[in-house]
XYZ file of C-alpha atoms in Angstrom:
569
model
C 28.927 -31.390 28.885
C 28.025 -28.967 26.049
C 29.644 -29.187 23.041
C 31.562 -26.033 21.645
C 31.743 -25.370 17.820
C 35.271 -26.255 16.427
C 36.957 -22.695 15.592
C 39.390 -21.331 13.562
C 41.453 -18.712 15.383
C 38.426 -18.189 17.530
C 35.977 -18.046 14.845
C 33.422 -20.721 14.784
C 33.749 -22.826 12.017
C 30.515 -23.923 11.686
C 29.275 -20.518 11.510
C 31.782 -19.766 9.036
C 30.083 -22.782 7.037
C 26.930 -21.515 7.434
C 27.558 -17.893 6.695
C 29.409 -19.162 3.379
C 26.308 -21.331 2.452
C 23.801 -18.520 2.867
C 26.215 -16.111 0.966
C 26.455 -18.381 -1.733
C 22.772 -18.857 -2.152
C 22.823 -14.797 -2.195
C 25.242 -14.871 -4.867
C 23.023 -17.194 -7.323
C 21.982 -15.773 -10.316
C 18.365 -13.699 -10.190
C 16.134 -12.307 -12.971
C 17.997 -8.659 -13.045
C 21.876 -7.671 -12.263
C 22.027 -5.846 -9.116
C 24.324 -2.894 -8.558
C 27.948 -4.033 -6.907
C 27.122 -2.188 -3.595
C 23.664 -3.751 -3.255
C 24.662 -7.259 -4.190
C 27.702 -6.903 -1.689
C 25.373 -5.416 1.314
C 22.701 -8.520 0.575
C 26.086 -10.912 0.670
C 27.231 -9.733 3.858
C 23.835 -9.922 5.539
C 22.899 -13.373 4.513
C 26.505 -14.348 5.406
C 25.808 -13.037 9.049
C 22.465 -14.339 9.417
C 24.151 -17.788 8.366
C 27.091 -17.141 10.951
C 24.672 -16.191 13.890
C 23.030 -19.739 12.967
C 26.454 -21.706 13.533
C 26.326 -22.226 17.039
C 22.923 -23.594 17.089
C 23.473 -25.797 14.235
C 26.239 -27.036 15.438
C 24.800 -27.680 19.195
C 21.732 -29.471 17.299
C 23.823 -31.688 15.238
C 25.887 -32.411 18.444
C 22.725 -33.410 20.434
C 21.276 -35.475 17.467
C 24.679 -36.971 17.021
C 24.890 -37.921 20.332
C 21.414 -39.319 20.499
C 22.512 -41.873 17.340
C 25.335 -42.831 19.417
C 23.159 -43.802 22.585
C 21.152 -46.015 20.155
C 24.463 -47.735 18.972
C 23.847 -47.077 15.271
C 27.587 -46.366 15.343
C 30.419 -46.937 17.601
C 31.244 -43.572 19.355
C 34.539 -42.252 17.915
C 37.454 -41.658 20.135
C 38.360 -38.060 20.972
C 40.802 -36.594 18.826
C 44.576 -35.599 19.847
C 45.214 -31.830 19.661
C 47.746 -32.413 16.654
C 44.928 -33.932 14.991
C 42.404 -31.755 15.850
C 44.732 -28.585 14.638
C 45.555 -30.603 11.157
C 41.610 -30.896 10.584
C 41.124 -27.329 10.847
C 43.876 -26.313 8.850
C 42.722 -28.686 6.119
C 39.101 -27.238 6.798
C 40.581 -23.744 6.265
C 42.288 -24.613 3.012
C 39.029 -26.290 1.841
C 36.958 -23.409 2.486
C 39.461 -20.822 1.084
C 39.707 -22.803 -1.922
C 35.689 -22.841 -2.507
C 35.567 -19.093 -2.038
C 37.963 -18.910 -4.738
C 36.605 -21.134 -7.032
C 32.571 -20.131 -5.947
C 33.698 -16.513 -6.690
C 35.140 -17.036 -10.294
C 31.976 -19.008 -10.699
C 29.654 -15.967 -9.284
C 31.744 -13.376 -11.708
C 30.653 -15.350 -14.524
C 26.915 -15.916 -13.643
C 26.479 -12.189 -12.887
C 28.195 -11.198 -16.257
C 25.953 -13.230 -17.768
C 22.950 -12.002 -16.324
C 24.220 -8.361 -17.367
C 25.052 -9.483 -20.710
C 21.460 -10.833 -21.549
C 20.107 -7.636 -20.308
C 22.511 -5.654 -22.784
C 24.633 -4.368 -19.824
C 28.407 -4.274 -19.836
C 30.341 -6.637 -17.335
C 31.434 -5.557 -13.783
C 34.934 -4.176 -13.902
C 37.760 -4.082 -11.338
C 36.202 -1.424 -9.427
C 32.604 -3.024 -9.458
C 34.471 -5.822 -7.794
C 36.396 -3.544 -5.398
C 32.512 -1.714 -4.579
C 31.313 -5.328 -3.990
C 34.027 -6.513 -1.450
C 33.870 -2.964 0.271
C 30.018 -3.036 0.951
C 30.109 -7.061 2.026
C 32.969 -6.159 4.404
C 30.840 -3.306 6.350
C 27.763 -5.079 6.299
C 29.445 -7.867 7.969
C 31.498 -5.431 10.579
C 28.398 -3.883 11.587
C 26.240 -7.043 11.945
C 28.872 -8.465 13.857
C 28.925 -5.761 16.361
C 25.301 -6.014 16.531
C 25.559 -9.786 17.098
C 28.039 -9.280 19.788
C 25.695 -6.609 21.615
C 22.731 -8.941 21.805
C 24.874 -12.096 22.948
C 26.485 -9.379 25.816
C 23.189 -8.838 26.533
C 21.932 -12.874 27.013
C 24.981 -13.250 29.065
C 24.170 -10.252 31.363
C 20.438 -11.599 31.752
C 21.912 -15.410 32.375
C 24.169 -14.070 35.485
C 21.200 -12.046 36.398
C 19.155 -15.094 36.643
C 21.870 -17.048 38.407
C 22.390 -14.207 41.034
C 18.854 -15.013 41.860
C 19.045 -18.550 42.709
C 18.098 -19.670 39.050
C 19.665 -23.083 38.234
C 21.846 -23.185 34.858
C 19.186 -24.706 32.864
C 16.753 -21.891 33.689
C 19.800 -19.171 33.520
C 20.438 -20.212 30.268
C 16.760 -20.057 28.804
C 16.619 -16.559 30.559
C 19.449 -15.324 28.205
C 18.339 -16.913 25.268
C 14.733 -15.346 26.009
C 16.680 -11.887 26.414
C 18.681 -12.352 22.962
C 15.207 -13.204 21.060
C 13.632 -10.498 22.914
C 16.365 -8.054 21.778
C 16.492 -9.211 18.459
C 12.907 -8.932 18.143
C 12.921 -5.117 19.471
C 15.891 -4.492 17.259
C 14.231 -5.905 14.114
C 10.704 -4.257 14.898
C 12.682 -0.959 15.329
C 14.683 -0.928 12.321
C 11.364 -1.623 10.052
C 9.325 0.705 12.138
C 12.072 3.557 11.836
C 12.478 2.551 8.130
C 8.931 3.146 7.768
C 8.594 6.129 9.391
C 11.794 7.671 7.608
C 10.218 6.484 4.317
C 7.042 8.420 5.267
C 8.777 11.487 6.380
C 11.119 11.383 3.698
C 8.279 11.161 0.986
C 5.812 13.590 2.743
C 8.754 16.293 2.375
C 9.080 15.200 -1.261
C 5.494 15.722 -2.288
C 5.864 19.076 -0.802
C 8.791 19.716 -3.314
C 8.679 20.714 -6.897
C 10.508 18.328 -9.144
C 13.452 20.301 -10.856
C 12.594 21.575 -14.324
C 8.886 21.525 -13.541
C 7.198 24.814 -14.324
C 3.603 26.095 -13.232
C 2.022 25.861 -16.827
C 0.382 29.258 -18.310
C -2.061 27.208 -20.970
C -5.502 27.061 -19.456
C -5.333 23.223 -20.804
C -3.465 22.176 -17.809
C -4.227 21.570 -14.258
C -2.378 24.227 -12.024
C -2.669 26.928 -14.822
C -4.151 30.435 -13.373
C -7.225 29.209 -14.955
C -7.644 25.984 -13.373
C -9.821 25.198 -10.433
C -6.902 22.780 -9.190
C -4.450 24.601 -7.133
C -0.752 24.220 -8.141
C 0.381 24.000 -5.294
C -1.659 21.285 -3.868
C -0.980 18.896 -6.986
C 2.036 17.110 -5.201
C 5.420 16.610 -6.456
C 4.499 14.164 -9.047
C 1.454 15.810 -10.298
C 3.197 19.415 -10.885
C 5.859 17.227 -12.659
C 2.871 15.887 -15.074
C 1.103 18.769 -15.513
C 4.342 20.953 -16.101
C 5.646 18.613 -18.334
C 5.070 16.547 -21.589
C 5.366 17.907 -25.354
C 3.921 21.115 -26.322
C 2.043 21.515 -29.918
C 5.142 23.184 -31.503
C 6.958 19.861 -30.075
C 4.777 17.581 -31.682
C 4.744 19.190 -34.953
C 8.456 18.995 -35.258
C 7.885 15.248 -35.594
C 5.583 15.468 -38.760
C 1.952 16.523 -37.106
C 1.386 19.674 -39.195
C -1.870 19.778 -37.613
C -0.687 19.374 -33.639
C -2.663 20.863 -30.754
C -1.417 21.324 -27.279
C -2.760 18.171 -25.399
C -4.756 18.369 -22.323
C -3.426 17.069 -18.693
C -5.804 16.971 -15.644
C -4.509 16.023 -12.495
C -5.754 16.264 -8.387
C -3.463 15.981 -5.710
C -4.155 14.576 -2.276
C -4.689 17.965 -1.190
C -7.542 18.375 -3.289
C -11.074 17.203 -2.054
C -11.894 15.674 1.023
C -12.077 12.245 -0.294
C -11.619 9.947 -3.360
C -14.958 10.629 -4.785
C -14.775 14.397 -4.222
C -11.529 14.516 -5.839
C -12.532 12.508 -9.079
C -15.323 15.105 -9.634
C -12.915 17.742 -9.137
C -10.837 16.171 -12.054
C -14.125 15.812 -13.982
C -14.769 19.608 -13.577
C -11.298 20.256 -14.865
C -12.112 17.835 -17.663
C -15.191 19.882 -18.722
C -13.325 23.326 -18.429
C -10.652 22.095 -20.405
C -12.723 20.501 -23.197
C -11.226 17.354 -23.067
C -14.642 15.690 -23.964
C -14.233 17.391 -27.734
C -10.730 15.770 -28.145
C -10.149 12.298 -30.204
C -8.595 10.198 -27.428
C -9.312 10.720 -23.585
C -7.143 8.774 -21.056
C -7.926 7.891 -17.538
C -4.396 6.941 -16.211
C -3.702 5.455 -12.413
C -0.637 6.564 -10.985
C 2.288 4.456 -9.078
C 1.838 4.626 -5.160
C 3.779 8.100 -5.113
C 1.736 9.799 -7.942
C 3.855 9.129 -10.525
C 2.763 8.869 -14.275
C 5.601 7.356 -16.390
C 6.520 10.099 -18.722
C 7.140 8.435 -21.950
C 3.885 6.385 -22.033
C 1.615 9.397 -21.926
C 4.110 11.489 -24.096
C 3.606 8.688 -26.419
C 0.184 8.918 -26.749
C 0.133 12.540 -27.491
C 2.724 12.456 -30.074
C 0.613 9.657 -31.610
C -2.488 11.566 -32.087
C -1.005 14.814 -32.947
C -1.868 16.142 -29.527
C -5.851 15.611 -29.607
C -6.015 13.942 -26.509
C -6.584 14.204 -22.804
C -5.273 12.591 -19.711
C -7.027 12.488 -16.516
C -5.333 11.183 -13.382
C -5.247 11.436 -9.574
C -3.013 10.848 -6.813
C -4.132 8.387 -3.692
C -0.690 8.356 -2.092
C 2.482 9.917 -1.728
C 4.211 6.721 -0.689
C 6.482 4.939 -2.978
C 4.377 1.716 -4.546
C 6.178 -0.923 -2.166
C 4.603 0.755 1.002
C 1.175 0.927 -0.871
C 1.440 -2.609 -1.883
C 2.277 -3.821 1.340
C -0.090 -1.667 3.717
C -2.767 -0.297 1.596
C -3.392 -2.620 -1.463
C -7.006 -1.204 -2.133
C -6.205 1.900 -2.528
C -5.086 1.888 -6.076
C -8.460 0.080 -6.880
C -10.491 2.263 -4.896
C -8.979 5.442 -6.495
C -9.349 3.677 -10.192
C -12.611 3.132 -9.546
C -13.759 6.518 -8.208
C -11.948 8.468 -11.191
C -13.106 6.186 -13.967
C -16.610 5.894 -12.712
C -16.961 9.515 -12.645
C -15.006 10.358 -16.148
C -17.174 7.423 -17.459
C -20.558 8.748 -16.353
C -20.047 12.156 -17.910
C -18.548 10.364 -21.265
C -21.882 8.287 -21.311
C -24.074 11.270 -21.709
C -22.307 12.179 -25.100
C -24.012 11.400 -28.279
C -22.009 8.173 -29.255
C -21.151 9.755 -32.089
C -19.448 12.666 -30.651
C -17.585 10.766 -27.805
C -13.749 10.968 -27.786
C -12.343 6.984 -27.746
C -12.062 6.391 -24.082
C -8.986 4.531 -22.784
C -7.104 3.267 -19.815
C -3.574 3.193 -18.410
C -1.519 2.025 -15.665
C 1.893 1.051 -14.719
C 2.800 -1.368 -12.347
C 0.658 -0.744 -8.999
C -1.440 1.502 -11.328
C -2.075 -1.363 -13.794
C -3.426 -3.473 -10.911
C -5.291 -0.602 -9.631
C -7.020 -0.025 -12.764
C -7.532 -3.586 -13.618
C -8.963 -4.357 -10.671
C -11.735 -1.427 -11.305
C -13.215 -3.900 -13.691
C -15.242 -7.149 -13.165
C -13.516 -9.347 -15.902
C -11.971 -8.878 -19.578
C -15.570 -8.544 -20.608
C -16.551 -5.703 -18.400
C -13.181 -3.883 -19.517
C -14.156 -4.629 -23.113
C -17.740 -3.202 -22.509
C -16.604 0.041 -20.910
C -13.470 1.284 -22.858
C -12.239 1.471 -26.473
C -8.508 0.726 -25.563
C -6.441 -0.339 -22.475
C -2.907 -0.486 -22.174
C -1.301 -1.994 -18.785
C 2.403 -2.240 -17.973
C 4.144 -4.224 -15.931
C 1.382 -5.881 -13.855
C 2.241 -7.334 -10.464
C 1.345 -10.996 -10.300
C -2.002 -10.665 -8.313
C -3.548 -8.579 -11.147
C -6.950 -9.161 -12.641
C -7.938 -10.132 -15.044
C -4.369 -10.396 -15.800
C -3.806 -13.438 -13.707
C -7.100 -15.334 -14.966
C -6.019 -14.366 -18.475
C -2.663 -16.017 -17.900
C -3.755 -19.474 -16.462
C -6.239 -19.492 -19.460
C -3.444 -18.911 -22.019
C -3.624 -21.020 -25.226
C -1.781 -24.307 -25.078
C 1.653 -24.112 -25.933
C 2.231 -20.530 -25.354
C 4.895 -19.310 -22.865
C 3.800 -17.731 -19.695
C 6.058 -14.776 -20.134
C 4.892 -14.199 -23.528
C 1.058 -15.657 -23.874
C -1.640 -16.046 -26.186
C -5.366 -15.677 -25.355
C -7.758 -17.193 -27.768
C -5.539 -16.123 -30.587
C -5.468 -12.626 -29.584
C -8.563 -11.714 -30.441
C -9.326 -9.301 -27.791
C -5.994 -9.304 -25.629
C -2.089 -9.355 -26.499
C 1.058 -9.348 -24.761
C 4.011 -7.325 -25.769
C 7.712 -7.540 -24.747
C 9.656 -5.828 -27.434
C 8.265 -3.597 -30.500
C 6.158 -5.868 -32.765
C 5.203 -8.210 -30.812
C 1.403 -7.330 -30.777
C 1.606 -7.481 -34.645
C 3.053 -10.715 -34.891
C 0.005 -12.697 -34.285
C -1.569 -13.811 -37.132
C -5.514 -13.471 -36.604
C -7.565 -10.487 -36.556
C -7.165 -8.331 -33.542
C -10.784 -6.812 -32.682
C -11.822 -3.540 -31.498
C -11.706 -2.923 -28.475
C -8.292 -3.780 -27.425
C -6.421 -4.744 -24.409
C -2.801 -4.786 -24.596
C -0.309 -5.960 -21.881
C 3.375 -4.950 -21.544
C 5.667 -7.418 -19.752
C 8.905 -8.844 -19.784
C 10.585 -12.394 -18.830
C 12.833 -10.620 -16.524
C 10.381 -8.371 -14.574
C 10.270 -9.351 -10.765
C 7.343 -7.712 -10.247
C 5.431 -9.029 -12.305
C 6.645 -12.782 -11.498
C 6.644 -12.385 -7.317
C 4.225 -14.577 -6.013
C 3.915 -16.206 -2.473
C 3.972 -19.583 -4.460
C 7.339 -19.517 -5.743
C 8.385 -19.914 -2.135
C 7.513 -23.900 -2.530
C 6.813 -24.387 -5.843
C 8.907 -23.738 -9.114
C 7.217 -21.566 -11.298
C 6.475 -21.615 -15.248
C 8.602 -18.988 -15.985
C 11.806 -21.448 -14.866
C 10.608 -24.417 -16.357
C 13.553 -25.211 -18.413
C 16.396 -23.989 -20.510
C 15.411 -20.676 -22.886
C 16.739 -22.577 -25.907
C 14.030 -25.097 -25.109
C 11.515 -22.721 -24.544
C 11.521 -23.062 -20.552
C 12.192 -19.431 -19.909
C 12.448 -16.066 -21.547
C 15.559 -15.391 -23.868
C 16.811 -12.843 -21.715
C 16.878 -15.074 -18.608
C 19.984 -17.119 -17.570
C 19.871 -20.592 -17.707
C 22.168 -20.442 -14.721
C 19.246 -19.149 -12.567
C 17.667 -22.145 -10.734
C 14.561 -22.551 -8.804
C 15.806 -22.696 -4.815
C 12.973 -23.038 -2.572
C 12.520 -19.684 -0.496
C 15.839 -18.339 -2.168
C 14.082 -17.433 -5.571
C 11.196 -15.526 -3.851
C 13.668 -13.453 -1.604
C 15.898 -12.865 -4.935
C 12.511 -11.316 -6.687
C 11.867 -9.335 -3.452
C 15.235 -7.797 -3.820
C 15.223 -7.317 -7.639
C 12.257 -5.522 -7.172
C 13.923 -2.750 -5.834
C 16.557 -2.403 -8.831
C 14.101 -3.681 -11.469
C 14.266 -0.449 -12.940
C 17.921 0.039 -13.306
C 18.287 -2.022 -16.783
C 17.908 -0.953 -20.345
C 14.565 -0.887 -21.961
C 12.814 -4.360 -22.945
C 14.222 -5.844 -19.709
C 13.388 -5.840 -16.245
C 10.423 -3.151 -15.186
C 12.034 -0.640 -17.786
C 9.272 -0.330 -21.079
C 10.337 2.893 -22.613
C 10.789 1.356 -25.770
C 7.438 -0.367 -26.139
C 5.152 2.206 -25.159
C 4.634 3.797 -28.586
C 4.085 0.580 -30.336
C 1.976 -0.196 -27.547
C -0.538 2.615 -28.090
C -0.084 2.327 -31.719
C -1.643 -1.155 -31.519
C -4.054 -0.730 -29.273
C -5.365 2.468 -30.387
C -5.061 2.122 -34.141
C -6.300 5.294 -36.366
C -3.912 7.356 -35.752
C -2.618 7.730 -39.378
C 1.024 7.973 -38.450
C 4.018 6.330 -40.963
C 6.766 4.201 -40.019
C 8.767 6.841 -40.486
C 6.843 9.122 -38.159
C 6.653 6.415 -35.504
C 10.342 6.547 -35.691
C 10.783 10.143 -35.231
C 8.567 9.851 -32.127
C 10.378 7.092 -30.692
C 13.663 8.611 -31.166
C 12.574 11.694 -29.044
C 10.883 9.417 -26.508
C 14.304 8.009 -25.764
C 15.379 11.541 -24.751
C 12.766 12.177 -21.929
C 14.300 12.041 -18.468
C 11.896 9.704 -16.511
C 13.314 11.006 -13.099
C 14.625 7.994 -11.719
C 11.639 6.213 -10.904
C 12.908 3.130 -9.073
C 11.703 4.516 -5.875
C 8.527 5.413 -6.922
């Protein structure tokens, strides 16, 4: 006779215990704090997954217990009387309630500690309420989905029995139907989700971001003089060429000789392939006189074509507008979609554009060439780095490089991290004394190393709390170096909670979900680098002549720039 799980008022006790276990894991500290609604959704989802596993876990446990008893490893216990069974269930209920109360207090303490470390205020009462509502709604939706799958499983088993199948075969048919329904549901949700994302971002790419205006100056793509039409630049391309500081704005921070920066961009609708699109960009650079500027920047955008406004504007302010920035779109999808389904695109695009620009740049007399710099954020950093064979190749072909928040599989970043100098932490490494490449989390980190920083220079901007940088498959089964011990002992970054522990599989899932909200934290944490872009450029491209007072004025202006909610770009 099959053993059924004990229940509290009809709710399987094993399911509740398994659900609480998974929800408890979902609420353990991670790198960055999550919005309360998002955390409530995750907790409810994890609880219901555990709840759904409760019955099979109970049955497997009962089967194992039966096998142990048949081998007489310990005597079989007598069946409990109804009163004793009720008493045990009441006791179990009280213990579960006590656990929830105590653990809830611990969770609030953890979350507020994580928030404090990244300079955010504690969660208030309204936040707790939003969390509970989101969790209950998620659990309710999942419950009815489970009920529907269960009903389908019962129907399949009955159908099999009516056709003469034995009890075992009927149960197998029911189980198969349930698994098939679950697979179809998940595949349908994923497929519908990706389809919706594609449709939404295709529509977004055709739109013009509020505040973006078609440039009139001939120094911008999309202007009346441009060979690249405004309406085909894509949403982010139009935002890029239609934004940024003017010569007048640059002059207001102390550059009396300011000039209008050049911005060149090609959208997906321009050129039949990457090579042709890159040639169009070079043509625009020629037309605008970009090869006569002091600095020529080749920048790879994120998946949707977005270029971080503060990073580009920082360079333009720093060099009084005597700059030209070239970029081109390779997708309209958000970075995570491009990363999962077309990870090679960013590198292919970077290669096409850099090679085309570099070939024309090499034709100039060495004394007349602008400083050639490269830049990329996140997927853009991975793509631009991936074009170069190694650090030596990067140093040979550029005058400066700045890579922000590189993903964990970026090269040569990954090799450099692994080969860092002994006794330097993985989140703030030193490579060969900082002679060619350095890392920065806060302004001033580049300059803190005592040795000489030769030119050309490569700089990495990265944070100890950036899940995009630390997401790696090895975290599933191996404790990462960035969680080696307490912060006071140098085992983790100073803004990583000591309460965060490596849990096999769970920590990896935390990183996956943290990626979605990694920008929703103040600068100096997560995937937000707005406060280090200026100092980064000032260090990797010295010779700008700006005073400390001017740099402070520029930084104050950069902090007012609207980054257009980059979380989903």
